[in-house]
Tab-separated table of C-alpha atoms and ligand atoms in Angstrom:
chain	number	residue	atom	x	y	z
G	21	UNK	CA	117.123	58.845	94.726
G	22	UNK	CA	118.482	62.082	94.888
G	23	UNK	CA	122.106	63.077	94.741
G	24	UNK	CA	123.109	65.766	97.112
G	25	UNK	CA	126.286	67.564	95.666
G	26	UNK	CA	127.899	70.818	98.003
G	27	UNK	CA	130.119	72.970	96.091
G	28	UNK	CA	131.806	76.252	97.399
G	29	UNK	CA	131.102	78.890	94.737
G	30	UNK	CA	134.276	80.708	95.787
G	31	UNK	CA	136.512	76.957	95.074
G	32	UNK	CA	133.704	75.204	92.360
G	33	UNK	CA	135.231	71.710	92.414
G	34	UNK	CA	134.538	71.349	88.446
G	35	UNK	CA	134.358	67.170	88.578
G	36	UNK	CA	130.802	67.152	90.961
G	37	UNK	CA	129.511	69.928	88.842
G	38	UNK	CA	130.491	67.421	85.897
G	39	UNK	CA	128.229	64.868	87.801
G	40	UNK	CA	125.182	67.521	87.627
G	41	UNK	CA	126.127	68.581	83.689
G	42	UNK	CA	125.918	65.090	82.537
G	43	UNK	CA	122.720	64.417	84.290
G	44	UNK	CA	121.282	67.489	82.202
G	45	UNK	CA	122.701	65.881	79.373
G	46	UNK	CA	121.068	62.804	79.988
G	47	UNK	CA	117.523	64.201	79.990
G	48	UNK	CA	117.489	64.473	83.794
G	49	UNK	CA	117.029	67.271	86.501
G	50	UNK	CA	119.452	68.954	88.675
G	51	UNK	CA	118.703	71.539	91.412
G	52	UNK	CA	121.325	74.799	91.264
G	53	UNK	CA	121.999	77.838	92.966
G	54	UNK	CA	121.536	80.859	91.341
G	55	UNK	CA	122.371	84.856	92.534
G	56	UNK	CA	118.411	85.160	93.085
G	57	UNK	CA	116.446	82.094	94.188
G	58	UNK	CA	117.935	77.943	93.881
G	59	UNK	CA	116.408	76.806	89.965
G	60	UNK	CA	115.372	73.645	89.178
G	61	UNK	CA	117.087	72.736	85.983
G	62	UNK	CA	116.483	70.430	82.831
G	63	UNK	CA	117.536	70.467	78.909
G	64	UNK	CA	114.822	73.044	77.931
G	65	UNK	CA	115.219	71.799	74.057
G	66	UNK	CA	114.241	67.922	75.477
G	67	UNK	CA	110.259	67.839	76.131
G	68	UNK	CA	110.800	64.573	78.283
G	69	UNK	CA	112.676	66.638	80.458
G	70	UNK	CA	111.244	69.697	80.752
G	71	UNK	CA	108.188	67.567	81.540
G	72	UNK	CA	110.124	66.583	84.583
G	73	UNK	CA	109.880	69.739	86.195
G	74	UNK	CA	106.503	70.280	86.204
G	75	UNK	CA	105.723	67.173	87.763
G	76	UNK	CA	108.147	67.784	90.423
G	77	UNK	CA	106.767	71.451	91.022
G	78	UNK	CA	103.423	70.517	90.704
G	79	UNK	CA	103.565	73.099	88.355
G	80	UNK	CA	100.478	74.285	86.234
G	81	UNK	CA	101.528	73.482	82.611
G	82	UNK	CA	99.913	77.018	81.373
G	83	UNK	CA	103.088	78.487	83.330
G	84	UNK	CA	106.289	78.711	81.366
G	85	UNK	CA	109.703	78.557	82.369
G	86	UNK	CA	112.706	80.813	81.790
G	87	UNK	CA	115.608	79.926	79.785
G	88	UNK	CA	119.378	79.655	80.813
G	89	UNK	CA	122.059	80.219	79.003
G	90	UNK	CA	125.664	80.591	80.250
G	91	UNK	CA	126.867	82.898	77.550
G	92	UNK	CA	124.697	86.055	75.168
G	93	UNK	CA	125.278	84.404	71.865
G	94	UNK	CA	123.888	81.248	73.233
G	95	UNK	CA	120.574	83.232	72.890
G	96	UNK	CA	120.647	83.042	68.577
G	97	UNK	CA	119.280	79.464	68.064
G	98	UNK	CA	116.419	80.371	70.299
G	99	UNK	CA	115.211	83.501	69.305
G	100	UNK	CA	114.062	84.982	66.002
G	101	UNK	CA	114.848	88.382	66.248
G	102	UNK	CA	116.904	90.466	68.576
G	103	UNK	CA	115.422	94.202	69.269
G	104	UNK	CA	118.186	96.769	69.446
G	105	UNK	CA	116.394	97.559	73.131
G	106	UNK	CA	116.952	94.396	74.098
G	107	UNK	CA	120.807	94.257	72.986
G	108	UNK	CA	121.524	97.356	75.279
G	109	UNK	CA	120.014	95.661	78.074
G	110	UNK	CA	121.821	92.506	78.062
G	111	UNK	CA	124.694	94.450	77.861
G	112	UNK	CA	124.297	95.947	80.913
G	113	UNK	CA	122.552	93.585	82.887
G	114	UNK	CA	123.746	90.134	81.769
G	115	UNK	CA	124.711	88.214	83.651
G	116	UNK	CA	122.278	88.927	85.860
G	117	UNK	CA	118.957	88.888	87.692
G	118	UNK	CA	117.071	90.336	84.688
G	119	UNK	CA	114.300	87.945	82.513
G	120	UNK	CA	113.847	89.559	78.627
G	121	UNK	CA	110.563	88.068	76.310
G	122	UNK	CA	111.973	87.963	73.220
G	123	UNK	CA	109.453	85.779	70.231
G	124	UNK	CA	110.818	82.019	70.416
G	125	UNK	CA	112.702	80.162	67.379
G	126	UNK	CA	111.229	76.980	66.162
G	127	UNK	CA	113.521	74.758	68.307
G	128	UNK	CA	111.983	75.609	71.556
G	129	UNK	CA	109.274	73.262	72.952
G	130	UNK	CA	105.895	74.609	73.259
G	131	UNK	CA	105.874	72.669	76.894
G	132	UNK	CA	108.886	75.387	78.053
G	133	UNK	CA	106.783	78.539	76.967
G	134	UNK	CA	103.201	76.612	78.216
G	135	UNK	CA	102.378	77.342	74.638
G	136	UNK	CA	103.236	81.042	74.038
G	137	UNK	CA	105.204	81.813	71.063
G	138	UNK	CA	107.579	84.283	72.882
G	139	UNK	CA	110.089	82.764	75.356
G	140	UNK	CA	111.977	84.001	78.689
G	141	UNK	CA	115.735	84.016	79.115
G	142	UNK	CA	118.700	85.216	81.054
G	143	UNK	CA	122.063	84.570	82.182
G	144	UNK	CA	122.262	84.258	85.661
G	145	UNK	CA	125.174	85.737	87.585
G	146	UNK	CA	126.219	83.093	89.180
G	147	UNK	CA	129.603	81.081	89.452
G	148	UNK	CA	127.905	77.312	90.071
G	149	UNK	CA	124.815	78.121	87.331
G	150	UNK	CA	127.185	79.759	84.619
G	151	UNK	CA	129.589	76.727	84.874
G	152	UNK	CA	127.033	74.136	85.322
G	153	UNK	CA	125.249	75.175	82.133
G	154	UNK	CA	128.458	75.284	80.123
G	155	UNK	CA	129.645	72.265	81.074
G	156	UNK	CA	125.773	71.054	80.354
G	157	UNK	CA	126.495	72.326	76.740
G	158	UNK	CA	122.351	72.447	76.564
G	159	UNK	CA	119.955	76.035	77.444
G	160	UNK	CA	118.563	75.075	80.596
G	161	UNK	CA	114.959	75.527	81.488
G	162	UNK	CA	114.388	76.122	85.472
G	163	UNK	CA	111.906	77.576	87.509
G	164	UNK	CA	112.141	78.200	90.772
G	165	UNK	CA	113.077	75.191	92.777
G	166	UNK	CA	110.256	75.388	95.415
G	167	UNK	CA	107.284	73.521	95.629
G	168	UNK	CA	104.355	75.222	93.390
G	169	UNK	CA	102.993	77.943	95.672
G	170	UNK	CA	105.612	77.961	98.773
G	171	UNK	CA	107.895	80.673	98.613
G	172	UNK	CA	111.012	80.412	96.851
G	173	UNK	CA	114.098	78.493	97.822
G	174	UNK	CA	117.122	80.827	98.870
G	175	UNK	CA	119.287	78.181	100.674
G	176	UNK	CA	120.231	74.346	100.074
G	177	UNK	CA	117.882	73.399	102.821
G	178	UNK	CA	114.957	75.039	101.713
G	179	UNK	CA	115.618	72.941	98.277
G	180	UNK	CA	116.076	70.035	100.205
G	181	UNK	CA	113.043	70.092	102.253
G	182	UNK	CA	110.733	70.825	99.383
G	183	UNK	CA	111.991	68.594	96.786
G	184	UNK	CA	113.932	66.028	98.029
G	185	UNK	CA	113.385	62.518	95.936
G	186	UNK	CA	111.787	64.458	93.185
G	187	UNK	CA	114.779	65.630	91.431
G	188	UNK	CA	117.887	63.545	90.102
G	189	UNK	CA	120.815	65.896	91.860
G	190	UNK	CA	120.968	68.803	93.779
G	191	UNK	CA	124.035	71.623	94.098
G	192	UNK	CA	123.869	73.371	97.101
G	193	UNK	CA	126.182	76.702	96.894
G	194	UNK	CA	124.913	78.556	100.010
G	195	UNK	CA	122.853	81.418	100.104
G	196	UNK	CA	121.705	83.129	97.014
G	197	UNK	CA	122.412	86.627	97.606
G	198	UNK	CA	119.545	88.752	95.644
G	199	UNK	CA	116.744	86.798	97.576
G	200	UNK	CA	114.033	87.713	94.884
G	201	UNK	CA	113.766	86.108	91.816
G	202	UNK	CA	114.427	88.321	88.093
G	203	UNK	CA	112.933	90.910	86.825
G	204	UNK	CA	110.361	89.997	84.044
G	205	UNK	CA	110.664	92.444	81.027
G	206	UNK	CA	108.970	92.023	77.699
G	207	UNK	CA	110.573	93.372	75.092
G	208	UNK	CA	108.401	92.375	72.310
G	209	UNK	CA	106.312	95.867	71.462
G	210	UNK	CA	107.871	99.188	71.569
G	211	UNK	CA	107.635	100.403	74.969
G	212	UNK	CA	109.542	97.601	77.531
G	213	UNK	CA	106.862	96.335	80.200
G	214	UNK	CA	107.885	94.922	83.187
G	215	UNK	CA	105.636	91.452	83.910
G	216	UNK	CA	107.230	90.551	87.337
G	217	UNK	CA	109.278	93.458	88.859
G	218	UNK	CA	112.449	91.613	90.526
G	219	UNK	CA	116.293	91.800	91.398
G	220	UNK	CA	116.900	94.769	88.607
G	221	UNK	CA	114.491	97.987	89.594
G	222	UNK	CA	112.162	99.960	87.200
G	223	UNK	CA	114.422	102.745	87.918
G	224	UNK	CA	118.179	100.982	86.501
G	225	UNK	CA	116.162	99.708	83.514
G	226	UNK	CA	115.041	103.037	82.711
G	227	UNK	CA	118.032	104.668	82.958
G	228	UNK	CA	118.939	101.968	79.693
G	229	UNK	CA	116.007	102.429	77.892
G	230	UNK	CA	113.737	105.418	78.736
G	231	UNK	CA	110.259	104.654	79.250
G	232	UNK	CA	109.438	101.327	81.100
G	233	UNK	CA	105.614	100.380	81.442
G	234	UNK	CA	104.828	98.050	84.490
G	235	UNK	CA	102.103	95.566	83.667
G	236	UNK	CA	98.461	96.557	85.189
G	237	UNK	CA	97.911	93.755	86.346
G	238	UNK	CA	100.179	94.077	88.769
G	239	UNK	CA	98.387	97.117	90.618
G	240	UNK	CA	95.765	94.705	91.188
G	241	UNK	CA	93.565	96.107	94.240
G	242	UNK	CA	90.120	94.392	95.860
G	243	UNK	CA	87.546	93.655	93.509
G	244	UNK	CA	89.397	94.517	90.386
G	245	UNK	CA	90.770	91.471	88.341
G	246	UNK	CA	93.199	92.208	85.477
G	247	UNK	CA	94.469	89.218	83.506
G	248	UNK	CA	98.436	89.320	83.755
G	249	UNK	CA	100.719	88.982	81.027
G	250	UNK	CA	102.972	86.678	82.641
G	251	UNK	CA	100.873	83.525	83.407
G	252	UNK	CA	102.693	82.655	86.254
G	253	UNK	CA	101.504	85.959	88.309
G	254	UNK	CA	98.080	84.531	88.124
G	255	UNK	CA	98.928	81.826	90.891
G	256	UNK	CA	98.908	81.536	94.483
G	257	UNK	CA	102.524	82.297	95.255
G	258	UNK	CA	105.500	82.226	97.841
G	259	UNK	CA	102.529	80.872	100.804
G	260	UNK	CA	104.243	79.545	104.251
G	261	UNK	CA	101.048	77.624	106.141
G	262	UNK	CA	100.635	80.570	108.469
G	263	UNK	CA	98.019	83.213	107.198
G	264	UNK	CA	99.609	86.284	106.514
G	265	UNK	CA	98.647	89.933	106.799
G	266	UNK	CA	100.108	93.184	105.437
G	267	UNK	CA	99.515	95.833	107.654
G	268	UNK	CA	100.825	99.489	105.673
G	269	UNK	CA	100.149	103.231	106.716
G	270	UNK	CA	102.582	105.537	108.584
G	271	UNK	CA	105.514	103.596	110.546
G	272	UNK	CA	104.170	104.575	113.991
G	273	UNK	CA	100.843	103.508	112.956
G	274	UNK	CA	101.723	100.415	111.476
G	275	UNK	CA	103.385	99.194	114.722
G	276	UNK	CA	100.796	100.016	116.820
G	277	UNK	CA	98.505	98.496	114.747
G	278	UNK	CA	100.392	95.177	114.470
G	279	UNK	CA	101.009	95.093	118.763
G	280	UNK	CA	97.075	95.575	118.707
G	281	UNK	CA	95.989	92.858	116.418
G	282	UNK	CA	98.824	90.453	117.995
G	283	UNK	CA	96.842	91.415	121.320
G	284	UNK	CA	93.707	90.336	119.836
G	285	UNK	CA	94.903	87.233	118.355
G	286	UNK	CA	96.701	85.822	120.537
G	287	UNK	CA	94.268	86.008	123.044
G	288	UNK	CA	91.750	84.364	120.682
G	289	UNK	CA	94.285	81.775	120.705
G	290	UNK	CA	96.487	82.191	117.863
G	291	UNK	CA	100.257	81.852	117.852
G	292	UNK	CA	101.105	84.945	116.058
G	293	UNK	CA	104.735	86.268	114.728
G	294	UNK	CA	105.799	89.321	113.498
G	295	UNK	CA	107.334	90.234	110.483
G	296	UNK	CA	109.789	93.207	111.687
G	297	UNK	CA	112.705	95.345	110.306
G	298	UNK	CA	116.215	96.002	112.326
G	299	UNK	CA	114.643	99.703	112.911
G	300	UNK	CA	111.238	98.226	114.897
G	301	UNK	CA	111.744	95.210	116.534
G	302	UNK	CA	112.555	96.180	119.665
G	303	UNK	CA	109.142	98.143	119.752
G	304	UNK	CA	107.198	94.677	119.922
G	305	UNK	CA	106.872	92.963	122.921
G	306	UNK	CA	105.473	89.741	122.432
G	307	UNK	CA	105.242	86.805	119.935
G	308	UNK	CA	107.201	85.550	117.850
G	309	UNK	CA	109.360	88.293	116.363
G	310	UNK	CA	111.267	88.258	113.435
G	311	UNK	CA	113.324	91.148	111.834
G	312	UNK	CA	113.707	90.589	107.856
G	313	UNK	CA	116.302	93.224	107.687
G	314	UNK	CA	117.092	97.017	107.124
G	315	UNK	CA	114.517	99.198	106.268
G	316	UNK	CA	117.414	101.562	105.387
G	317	UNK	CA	118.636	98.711	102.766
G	318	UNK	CA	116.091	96.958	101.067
G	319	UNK	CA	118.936	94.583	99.344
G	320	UNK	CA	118.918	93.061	102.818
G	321	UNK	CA	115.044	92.854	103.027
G	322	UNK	CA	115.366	90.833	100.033
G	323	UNK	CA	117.858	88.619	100.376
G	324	UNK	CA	115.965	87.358	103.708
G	325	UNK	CA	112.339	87.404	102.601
G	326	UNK	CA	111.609	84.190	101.490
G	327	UNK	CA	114.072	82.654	104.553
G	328	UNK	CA	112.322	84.301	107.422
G	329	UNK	CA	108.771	83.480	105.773
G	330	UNK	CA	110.008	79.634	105.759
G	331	UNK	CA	111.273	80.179	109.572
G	332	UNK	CA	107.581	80.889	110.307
G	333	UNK	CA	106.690	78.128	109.307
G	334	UNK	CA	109.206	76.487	111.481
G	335	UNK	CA	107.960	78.303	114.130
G	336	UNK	CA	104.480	76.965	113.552
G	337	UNK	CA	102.986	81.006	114.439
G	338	UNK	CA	99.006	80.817	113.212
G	339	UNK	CA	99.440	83.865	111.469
G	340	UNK	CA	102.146	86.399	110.838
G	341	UNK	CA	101.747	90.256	110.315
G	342	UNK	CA	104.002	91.924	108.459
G	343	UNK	CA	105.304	95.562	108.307
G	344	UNK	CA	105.404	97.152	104.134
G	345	UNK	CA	107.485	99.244	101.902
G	346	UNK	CA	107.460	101.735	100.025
G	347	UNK	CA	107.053	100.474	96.425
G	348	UNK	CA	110.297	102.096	95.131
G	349	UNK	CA	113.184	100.152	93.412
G	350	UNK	CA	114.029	97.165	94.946
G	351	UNK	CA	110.982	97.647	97.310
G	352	UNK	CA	108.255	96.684	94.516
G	353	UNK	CA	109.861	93.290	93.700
G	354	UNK	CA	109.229	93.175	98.207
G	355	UNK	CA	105.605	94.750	98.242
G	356	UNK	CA	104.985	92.136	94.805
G	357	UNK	CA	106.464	88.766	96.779
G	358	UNK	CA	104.567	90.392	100.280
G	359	UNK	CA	101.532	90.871	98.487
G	360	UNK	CA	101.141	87.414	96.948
G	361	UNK	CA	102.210	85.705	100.037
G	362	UNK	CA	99.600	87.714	102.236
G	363	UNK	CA	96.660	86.594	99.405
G	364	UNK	CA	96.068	89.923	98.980
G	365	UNK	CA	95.429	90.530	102.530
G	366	UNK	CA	96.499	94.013	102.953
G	367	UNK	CA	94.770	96.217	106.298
G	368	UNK	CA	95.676	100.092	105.423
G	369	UNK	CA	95.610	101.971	109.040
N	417	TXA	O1	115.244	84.534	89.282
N	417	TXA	C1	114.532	83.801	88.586
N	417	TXA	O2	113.910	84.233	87.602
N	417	TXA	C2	114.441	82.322	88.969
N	417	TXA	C3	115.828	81.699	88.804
N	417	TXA	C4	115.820	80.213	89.014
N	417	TXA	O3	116.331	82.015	87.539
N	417	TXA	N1	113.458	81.659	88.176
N	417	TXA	C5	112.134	81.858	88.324
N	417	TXA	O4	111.333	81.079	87.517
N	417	TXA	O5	111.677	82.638	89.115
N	417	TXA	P1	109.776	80.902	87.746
N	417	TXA	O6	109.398	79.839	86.791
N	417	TXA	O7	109.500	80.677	89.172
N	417	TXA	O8	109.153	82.246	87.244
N	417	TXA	C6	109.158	82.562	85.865
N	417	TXA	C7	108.225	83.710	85.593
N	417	TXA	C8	106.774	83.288	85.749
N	417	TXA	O9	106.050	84.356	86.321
N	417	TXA	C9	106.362	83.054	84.295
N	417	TXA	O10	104.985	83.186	84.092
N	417	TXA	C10	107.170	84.120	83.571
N	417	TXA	O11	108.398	84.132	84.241
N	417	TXA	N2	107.382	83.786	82.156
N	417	TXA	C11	108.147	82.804	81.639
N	417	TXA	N3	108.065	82.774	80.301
N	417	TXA	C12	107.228	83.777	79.936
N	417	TXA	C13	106.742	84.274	78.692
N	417	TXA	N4	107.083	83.726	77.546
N	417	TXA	N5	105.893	85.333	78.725
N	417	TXA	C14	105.548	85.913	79.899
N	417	TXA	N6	105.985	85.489	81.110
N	417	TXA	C15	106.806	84.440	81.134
N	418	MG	MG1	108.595	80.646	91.023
């Protein structure tokens, strides 16, 4: 049985978020909204329960989870040393949608860091989490709070229709606004590398710290396979059941490339939608169109991406081709989540 609880971040009624604390108290798992995708909370120093997520993820065990905390000094027990690097980013980014490596203390389970010795964490920026994990008086372990491999959950429903009996509660808080999940950034050798580029771009970090490396494995293209750093970039990832294709070149070509292909396929019998922006939509003519948002503000792009993959779905399209971005601050977390999603199925015209 799973408890649904609605709170409105902007009036948190603090007695149901007490219901949700308590049952991460008890060892149990609670669904929460966060400012980039919905987590899927447990205890992260309680094995039992971190087990808990994985089995309702379906979630490799190799793949660790990130650590939240509601306030910076909570980070002391589970760390054993804090880089001065690090300490000038979580000033400036904490709370927020940024992930740092940092080497893990004795207290944290080997099951939360699938049996790495350094561990994620961040404070999310987010009324509902920050509260819930206070009033949880534990760190709370949570991945995403999607199925393993569908793309991440950015409203109540989508937590709801993926996970639904599997978990103990869950908080819906309406839509997260960021859309793509944290920025990975190990911290742990001299130069910062980012492991999963996210809500906070290449660009802000660098502006903290200098120099920020992005992992190669990351730049992955056909035939080459790099080993990533972060395990969980390994995986098939953020998949509705429609195939998906990146189509990327020049605008103009791109367009007229995707009304081609939608020709094609649609009259080999496919139900085909298109992934659009605001700017091109009304230069398609058939199937099913849908615009993700502004090309001219990628925050929007990201706060719908996982949504309008998931209305695909709904749809029931075949097959969806999707317009790219340029892979420039918030556009390489996009071009990352696109990528994955498309299985590397990327048609440069
Ligand atoms: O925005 C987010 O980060 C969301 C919300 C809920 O906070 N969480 C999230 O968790 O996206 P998850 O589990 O879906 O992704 C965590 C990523 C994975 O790619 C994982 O491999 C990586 O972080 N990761 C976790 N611990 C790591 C470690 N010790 N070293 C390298 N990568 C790590
Ligand atoms: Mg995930």
């Amino acid at each position: 049985q799973t408890r649904i609880i609605n709170i409105d971040k902007k009036d948190i009624d603090i007695e149901q978020l007490m219901y949700g604390a308590e049952i991460l108290k008890n060892g149990g798992t609670v669904i929460f909204p966060t400012e980039t995708v919905y987590g899927l909370g447990a205890n992260a120093l309680d094995e039992k329960a971190v087990k808990k997520i994985f089995e309702a993820k379906g979630r490799p065990s190799d793949n660790p989870l990130i650590i939240h905390i509601a306030k910076a000094e909570d980070i002391n027990d589970l760390i054993t040393d804090l880089p001065q690097k690090s300490k000038e980013l979580i000033d400036k980014f904490w709370p927020g949608p940024l992930t740092l490596i940092f080497k893990k203390s004795s207290i944290v389970p080997k099951i939360v860091t699938g049996g790495l010795d350094t561990v994620a964490i961040r404070i999310p920026a987010h009324p509902i989490a920050r509260l819930l994990i206070e009033l949880a008086e534990v760190p709370v372990a949570a991945p995403s709070a999607n199925l393993s491999g569908k793309p991440s959950p950015t409203k109540g429903q989508h937590v709801i229709d993926d996970l639904k009996g599997r978990v103990d509660a869950i908080i819906c808080g309406g839509d997260t606004t960021v859309g793509v999940e944290s920025t990975v950034l190990d911290i742990t050798s001299d130069i910062p590398m980012i492991l999963r580029p996210g809500g906070v771009t290449k660009e802000e970090l660098e502006k903290v710290v200098g120099r920020v490396d992005v992992d190669p494995a990351l730049q992955k293209s056909e035939g080459i396979e790099i080993v990533p750093k972060s395990p969980g970039m390994k995986y098939t990832h953020y998949s509705p059941n429609a195939d998906v294709i990146l189509i990327s070149g020049k605008l103009n070509d791109v367009i007229n490339n995707i009304k081609k292909i939608r020709a094609n396929k649609e009259n080999e019998g496919y139900k085909v939608g298109i992934m659009a922006t605001d700017e091109t939509k009304d230069k398609y003519e058939g199937g099913t169109i849908i615009s993700v948002g502004s090309r001219s503000k990628l925050e929007s792009v990201a706060a719908n991406l996982f949504k309008t993959l998931r209305e695909f779905d709904k749809k029931n399209v075949d097959i969806i081709l999707s317009e790219t971005f340029e892979e420039k601050g918030l556009g390489q977390a996009i071009m990352n989540r696109l990528i994955k999603a498309a299985g590397y199925n990327v048609l440069r015209v």
